[in-house]
CSV table of C-alpha atoms and ligand atoms in Angstrom, one decimal:
chain,number,residue,atom,x,y,z
A,1,MET,CA,99.5,38.1,21.4
A,2,SER,CA,101.8,35.4,20.0
A,3,ASP,CA,99.8,32.4,21.3
A,4,GLY,CA,96.4,33.5,20.0
A,5,THR,CA,96.8,31.1,17.0
A,6,ASP,CA,97.1,28.1,19.4
A,7,VAL,CA,94.0,29.2,21.2
A,8,MET,CA,91.9,29.5,18.0
A,9,LYS,CA,93.2,26.2,16.7
A,10,THR,CA,92.5,24.4,20.0
A,11,ILE,CA,89.0,25.6,21.1
A,12,LYS,CA,85.9,23.7,19.9
A,13,ARG,CA,83.8,26.4,18.4
A,14,SER,CA,80.0,26.3,18.8
A,15,PRO,CA,77.7,27.3,15.9
A,16,GLY,CA,76.1,30.7,16.5
A,17,VAL,CA,78.8,31.8,18.9
A,18,ASN,CA,80.9,34.8,18.0
A,19,TYR,CA,84.7,34.6,18.6
A,20,PRO,CA,86.1,38.1,18.1
A,21,VAL,CA,89.9,38.0,18.0
A,22,LEU,CA,92.0,40.9,19.4
A,23,ILE,CA,94.1,42.3,16.5
A,24,PRO,CA,96.5,45.2,17.2
A,25,ASN,CA,97.9,45.5,13.7
A,26,LEU,CA,98.2,44.0,10.2
A,27,LYS,CA,100.8,41.5,11.3
A,28,GLY,CA,98.3,40.1,13.8
A,29,TYR,CA,95.6,40.2,11.1
A,30,GLU,CA,97.6,38.1,8.7
A,31,THR,CA,98.3,35.6,11.5
A,32,ALA,CA,94.7,35.5,12.5
A,33,MET,CA,93.4,35.0,9.0
A,34,LYS,CA,95.2,31.6,9.0
A,35,CYS,CA,92.8,30.5,11.8
A,36,ASN,CA,89.5,30.9,10.0
A,37,ILE,CA,88.3,33.9,12.1
A,38,GLU,CA,84.9,35.6,11.4
A,39,GLU,CA,85.2,38.6,13.6
A,40,VAL,CA,88.0,41.1,14.4
A,41,ALA,CA,88.3,43.1,17.6
A,42,ILE,CA,90.2,46.3,17.5
A,43,PHE,CA,91.0,48.0,20.8
A,44,PRO,CA,92.4,51.6,21.0
A,45,ALA,CA,92.9,53.1,24.4
A,46,GLY,CA,91.1,56.1,25.7
A,47,SER,CA,94.4,57.5,27.2
A,48,GLU,CA,98.0,58.1,26.0
A,49,GLY,CA,99.4,56.3,29.0
A,50,PHE,CA,97.5,53.1,28.5
A,51,SER,CA,98.0,53.2,24.7
A,52,GLN,CA,101.8,53.3,25.2
A,53,LYS,CA,101.7,50.4,27.6
A,54,ASN,CA,99.1,48.3,25.9
A,55,LEU,CA,100.0,48.9,22.2
A,56,ASN,CA,103.4,50.5,22.4
A,57,CYS,CA,102.2,53.6,20.4
A,58,SER,CA,100.2,56.8,20.8
A,59,VAL,CA,96.4,56.8,20.6
A,60,GLU,CA,96.6,58.4,17.2
A,61,GLU,CA,99.1,55.8,15.8
A,62,GLY,CA,97.0,53.1,17.3
A,63,LEU,CA,93.9,54.3,15.5
A,64,LYS,CA,95.8,54.5,12.3
A,65,ARG,CA,96.9,50.8,12.7
A,66,PHE,CA,93.4,49.8,13.7
A,67,LYS,CA,92.0,51.5,10.6
A,68,GLU,CA,94.3,49.5,8.4
A,69,VAL,CA,93.1,46.3,10.1
A,70,ALA,CA,89.4,47.3,9.9
A,71,VAL,CA,89.6,48.3,6.2
A,72,GLN,CA,91.2,44.9,5.3
A,73,ALA,CA,88.9,42.9,7.5
A,74,ILE,CA,85.8,44.5,6.0
A,75,LYS,CA,87.2,43.9,2.5
A,76,ASP,CA,87.6,40.3,3.4
A,77,GLY,CA,84.0,40.1,4.6
A,78,LEU,CA,84.7,40.0,8.3
A,79,ARG,CA,82.8,41.9,11.0
A,80,VAL,CA,84.8,44.4,13.1
A,81,ARG,CA,84.0,45.1,16.8
A,82,GLY,CA,85.6,48.1,18.5
A,83,TYR,CA,86.7,48.3,22.1
A,84,ILE,CA,87.9,51.3,23.9
A,85,SER,CA,90.1,50.8,27.0
A,86,CYS,CA,90.2,53.1,30.0
A,87,VAL,CA,87.0,55.0,29.1
A,88,VAL,CA,86.7,56.6,32.6
A,89,GLY,CA,90.1,56.2,34.2
A,90,CYS,CA,93.6,55.2,33.3
A,91,PRO,CA,96.2,53.7,35.7
A,92,TYR,CA,98.8,56.1,34.2
A,93,ASP,CA,96.9,59.3,33.2
A,94,GLY,CA,94.1,59.3,35.8
A,95,PRO,CA,90.6,60.5,35.0
A,96,ILE,CA,89.6,60.4,31.3
A,97,HIS,CA,87.3,63.1,29.8
A,98,PRO,CA,84.2,61.6,28.1
A,99,LYS,CA,84.6,64.0,25.1
A,100,GLY,CA,87.8,62.1,24.1
A,101,ILE,CA,86.0,58.8,24.3
A,102,ALA,CA,83.2,60.1,22.2
A,103,LYS,CA,85.7,61.2,19.6
A,104,ILE,CA,87.4,57.7,19.5
A,105,THR,CA,83.9,56.1,19.4
A,106,GLU,CA,83.0,58.2,16.3
A,107,GLU,CA,86.3,57.2,14.6
A,108,LEU,CA,85.7,53.5,15.3
A,109,PHE,CA,82.2,53.6,13.7
A,110,ALA,CA,83.7,55.6,10.8
A,111,MET,CA,86.2,52.6,10.3
A,112,GLY,CA,83.2,50.3,10.0
A,113,CYS,CA,82.8,48.8,13.5
A,114,TYR,CA,79.3,47.3,13.9
A,115,GLU,CA,79.5,47.9,17.6
A,116,VAL,CA,81.8,49.7,20.1
A,117,SER,CA,82.3,48.3,23.6
A,118,LEU,CA,83.2,50.9,26.3
A,119,GLY,CA,85.8,49.4,28.6
A,120,ASP,CA,86.3,50.6,32.2
A,121,THR,CA,89.6,48.5,32.1
A,122,ILE,CA,90.7,49.2,35.7
A,123,GLY,CA,87.2,49.2,37.2
A,124,VAL,CA,87.4,52.7,38.7
A,125,GLY,CA,84.2,53.9,37.2
A,126,THR,CA,81.1,54.8,39.2
A,127,ALA,CA,77.5,55.2,38.2
A,128,GLY,CA,78.1,58.9,38.0
A,129,SER,CA,81.1,58.7,35.7
A,130,VAL,CA,79.2,56.2,33.5
A,131,GLN,CA,76.3,58.6,33.3
A,132,ARG,CA,78.6,61.4,32.2
A,133,LEU,CA,80.3,59.1,29.7
A,134,MET,CA,77.0,57.9,28.2
A,135,ARG,CA,75.7,61.5,27.8
A,136,GLU,CA,78.7,62.3,25.7
A,137,VAL,CA,79.0,59.1,23.7
A,138,LEU,CA,75.3,59.1,22.9
A,139,LYS,CA,75.8,62.4,21.0
A,140,VAL,CA,77.7,60.3,18.4
A,141,ALA,CA,76.3,56.8,18.6
A,142,LYS,CA,73.0,55.0,19.1
A,143,PRO,CA,72.6,52.8,22.3
A,144,GLU,CA,71.9,49.7,20.1
A,145,ASN,CA,75.4,50.0,18.7
A,146,LEU,CA,77.2,50.3,22.0
A,147,ALA,CA,78.2,47.7,24.6
A,148,LEU,CA,79.3,48.0,28.2
A,149,HIS,CA,82.6,46.4,29.3
A,150,PHE,CA,83.0,46.7,33.1
A,151,HIS,CA,85.7,45.3,35.4
A,152,ASP,CA,84.7,44.9,39.0
A,153,THR,CA,88.0,45.9,40.7
A,154,TYR,CA,86.2,48.5,43.0
A,155,GLY,CA,83.0,46.5,43.3
A,156,GLN,CA,81.2,49.0,41.0
A,157,GLY,CA,80.5,46.7,38.1
A,158,LEU,CA,76.8,46.1,38.6
A,159,SER,CA,75.9,49.6,39.6
A,160,ASN,CA,77.8,50.9,36.5
A,161,LEU,CA,75.9,48.4,34.5
A,162,LEU,CA,72.6,49.6,35.7
A,163,ALA,CA,73.6,53.2,34.9
A,164,GLY,CA,74.5,52.1,31.4
A,165,LEU,CA,71.3,50.0,30.9
A,166,GLU,CA,69.2,53.1,31.9
A,167,PHE,CA,70.6,54.8,28.7
A,168,GLY,CA,69.2,51.9,26.6
A,169,ILE,CA,72.4,49.9,26.1
A,170,LYS,CA,71.5,46.2,25.7
A,171,THR,CA,74.9,44.5,25.1
A,172,VAL,CA,77.1,43.7,28.0
A,173,ASP,CA,80.6,42.0,28.1
A,174,SER,CA,81.3,39.7,31.0
A,175,SER,CA,83.5,36.7,31.8
A,176,ILE,CA,82.7,33.5,33.6
A,177,SER,CA,83.7,33.7,37.2
A,178,GLY,CA,85.1,37.2,36.5
A,179,LEU,CA,88.2,35.8,34.7
A,180,GLY,CA,90.5,38.2,32.8
A,181,GLY,CA,92.1,41.4,33.5
A,182,CYS,CA,94.8,43.2,31.5
A,183,PRO,CA,98.6,42.8,31.9
A,184,TYR,CA,99.0,46.6,31.7
A,185,ALA,CA,96.2,47.5,34.2
A,186,ARG,CA,98.0,46.7,37.4
A,187,GLY,CA,95.8,45.0,40.0
A,188,ALA,CA,92.7,45.2,37.8
A,189,THR,CA,90.4,42.2,38.3
A,190,GLY,CA,88.7,40.5,35.4
A,191,ASN,CA,85.4,41.5,33.8
A,192,LEU,CA,82.1,41.6,35.5
A,193,ALA,CA,81.3,37.9,36.3
A,194,THR,CA,78.7,36.4,34.1
A,195,GLU,CA,77.1,34.6,37.0
A,196,ASP,CA,76.6,38.0,38.8
A,197,LEU,CA,75.4,39.6,35.6
A,198,VAL,CA,72.7,36.9,34.9
A,199,TYR,CA,71.5,36.9,38.5
A,200,PHE,CA,71.3,40.7,38.4
A,201,LEU,CA,69.3,40.7,35.1
A,202,TYR,CA,67.0,38.0,36.4
A,203,GLY,CA,66.2,40.3,39.3
A,204,LEU,CA,65.3,43.1,36.9
A,205,GLY,CA,63.0,40.7,35.1
A,206,VAL,CA,65.3,40.5,32.0
A,207,ASN,CA,65.2,37.1,30.5
A,208,THR,CA,68.6,36.1,29.3
A,209,ASP,CA,67.8,32.5,28.3
A,210,ILE,CA,70.9,31.6,30.2
A,211,ASP,CA,70.7,28.7,32.6
A,212,LEU,CA,72.1,30.1,35.9
A,213,VAL,CA,72.7,26.7,37.3
A,214,LYS,CA,74.8,25.5,34.4
A,215,LEU,CA,76.6,28.9,34.4
A,216,ILE,CA,77.5,28.4,38.1
A,217,GLU,CA,78.7,24.9,37.4
A,218,ALA,CA,80.8,26.2,34.5
A,219,GLY,CA,82.2,28.9,36.7
A,220,ARG,CA,83.1,26.3,39.4
A,221,TYR,CA,84.7,24.1,36.8
A,222,ILE,CA,87.0,26.7,35.3
A,223,SER,CA,87.9,28.2,38.7
A,224,ASN,CA,88.9,24.7,40.0
A,225,PHE,CA,90.8,24.0,36.8
A,226,LEU,CA,92.8,27.2,37.1
A,227,GLY,CA,93.2,26.9,40.8
A,228,LYS,CA,91.8,30.4,41.2
A,229,MET,CA,89.0,31.5,43.5
A,230,THR,CA,86.0,32.7,41.6
A,231,GLU,CA,85.5,36.5,41.4
A,232,SER,CA,81.8,35.9,41.2
A,233,ARG,CA,79.9,36.7,44.4
A,234,VAL,CA,76.9,34.7,43.2
A,235,ASN,CA,79.0,31.7,42.5
A,236,ARG,CA,80.9,32.0,45.8
A,237,ALA,CA,77.6,32.4,47.8
A,238,LEU,CA,75.8,29.5,46.1
A,239,SER,CA,78.8,27.2,46.0
A,240,ASP,CA,79.7,27.7,49.7
A,241,ARG,CA,76.1,27.3,51.0
A,242,PHE,CA,74.5,25.0,48.5
A,243,LYS,CA,76.7,22.1,47.7
A,244,ASN,CA,74.2,20.3,45.5
A,245,HIS,CA,72.5,21.0,42.3
A,246,SER,CA,68.9,21.0,43.5
A,247,ASP,CA,69.6,23.8,46.1
A,248,ILE,CA,71.0,26.0,43.4
A,249,VAL,CA,68.0,25.2,41.2
A,250,LYS,CA,65.8,26.4,44.0
A,251,ILE,CA,67.7,29.7,44.3
A,252,ALA,CA,67.9,30.2,40.6
A,253,ALA,CA,64.1,29.5,40.3
A,254,CYS,CA,63.5,32.0,43.1
A,255,THR,CA,65.4,34.8,41.3
A,256,SER,CA,63.7,34.0,38.0
A,257,GLN,CA,60.3,34.1,39.7
A,258,LEU,CA,61.1,37.6,40.9
A,259,ASN,CA,60.0,39.0,37.6
B,301,HMG,C1,100.8,45.4,19.6
B,301,HMG,C2,102.2,44.9,20.0
B,301,HMG,C3,102.5,43.6,19.4
B,301,HMG,C4,103.1,46.0,19.5
B,301,HMG,O1,104.3,45.7,20.1
B,301,HMG,P1,105.6,46.4,19.4
B,301,HMG,O2,106.8,46.0,20.3
B,301,HMG,O3,105.4,47.8,19.2
B,301,HMG,O4,105.6,45.6,18.0
B,301,HMG,P2,106.8,45.6,17.0
B,301,HMG,O5,106.1,45.8,15.7
B,301,HMG,O6,108.0,46.4,17.4
B,301,HMG,O7,107.3,44.0,17.0
B,301,HMG,C5,107.8,43.5,18.2
B,301,HMG,C6,107.7,42.0,18.1
B,301,HMG,O8,106.3,41.7,18.3
B,301,HMG,C7,105.9,41.0,17.1
B,301,HMG,N1,104.5,41.4,16.8
B,301,HMG,C8,104.1,42.5,16.3
B,301,HMG,N2,102.7,42.5,16.2
B,301,HMG,C9,102.3,41.3,16.6
B,301,HMG,C10,101.1,40.6,16.7
B,301,HMG,N3,99.9,41.3,16.4
B,301,HMG,N4,101.0,39.4,17.1
B,301,HMG,C11,102.1,38.7,17.5
B,301,HMG,N5,103.4,39.3,17.4
B,301,HMG,C12,103.5,40.5,17.0
B,301,HMG,C13,106.8,41.4,16.0
B,301,HMG,O9,106.9,40.4,15.0
B,301,HMG,C14,108.1,41.5,16.8
B,301,HMG,O10,108.5,40.1,17.0
B,301,HMG,P3,110.1,39.8,16.9
B,301,HMG,O11,110.5,40.3,15.5
B,301,HMG,O12,110.8,40.7,18.0
B,301,HMG,O13,110.2,38.4,17.2
B,301,HMG,C15,102.3,44.8,21.5
B,301,HMG,O14,102.1,46.1,22.1
B,301,HMG,C16,101.2,43.9,22.1
B,301,HMG,O15,101.3,42.7,22.0
B,301,HMG,N6,100.1,44.5,22.7
B,301,HMG,C17,99.0,43.7,23.2
B,301,HMG,C18,99.1,43.5,24.7
B,301,HMG,C19,97.9,42.8,25.2
B,301,HMG,O16,97.7,41.6,24.9
B,301,HMG,N7,97.0,43.5,25.9
B,301,HMG,C20,95.8,43.0,26.5
B,301,HMG,C21,94.7,43.0,25.4
B,301,HMG,S1,93.0,43.1,26.2
B,301,HMG,C22,92.8,44.8,26.3
B,301,HMG,O17,93.5,45.5,25.7
B,301,HMG,C23,91.6,45.3,27.0
B,301,HMG,C24,90.3,45.1,26.4
B,301,HMG,C25,90.3,45.1,24.9
B,301,HMG,O18,89.9,43.8,26.8
B,301,HMG,C26,89.2,46.0,26.9
B,301,HMG,C27,89.4,46.6,28.3
B,301,HMG,O19,89.1,45.9,29.3
B,301,HMG,O20,89.9,47.7,28.3
């Protein structure tokens, strides 16, 4: 958490782009406020085990701290987005009951979150567990206020996404080339790769207005810069077989004509 200030001061922010900042407590909030932030991200865990590891406190204590942050942020005119980690499974406590996640979701909205992102942090979820989760959480929230945050550790990210989309959710978290992961979720890969997400949505006839070719090039750039193989299957497939831009354009056009 300590180098978040450097990141916020270094990045070139684009107009119209949201930069939510992970804030675990008021200390973090005071630090973040010096970086001209517009949106706060609070992130309770869905399990005691992960809460202890990720926040060094119980779920209840974590919610108390996040409430302090949310109340202050809203007073200061900032937006607050909620995340819940380990919504289907926890590396320490095992399977997580959807009722508990629904309760935390309710508490986050009560604190003033405009949206709650449901995080399968270790990627153990399946379409079945996402369906069970959605049925419970939609008893306390509307689909338009929820987001899906899947990690692809077990290769279930896109099928979990489809299960969530079928409940009317329209906001999905992803990361370019599947970067990310969490220091306390041993072995968990990063988020669903944005390239795979966009390709998948093209195939469903969902127009994302995202240029798949540029996305693939951005994924290639960051993977090379980090010296890390991309987690994106689409990027890997297109990069390996199609070295130049025009071939990728053909493929991208082909998917977008599928609609
Ligand atoms: C929350 C703490 C700090 C509590 O950690 P703690 O040890 O309980 O905190 P503390 O109050 O005892 O203080 C210990 C030290 O941390 C400092 N400290 C205290 N608060 C802050 C702060 N906000 N920012 C920077 N420094 C802080 C504090 O000043 C002190 O420094 P010292 O006096 O020893 O020099 C720790 O548990 C922590 O850093 N947790 C975050 C770990 C992390 O980065 N996890 C990954 C986030 S991404 C995620 O959670 C998943 C998500 C959201 O993406 C969705 C999903 O996929 O599930």
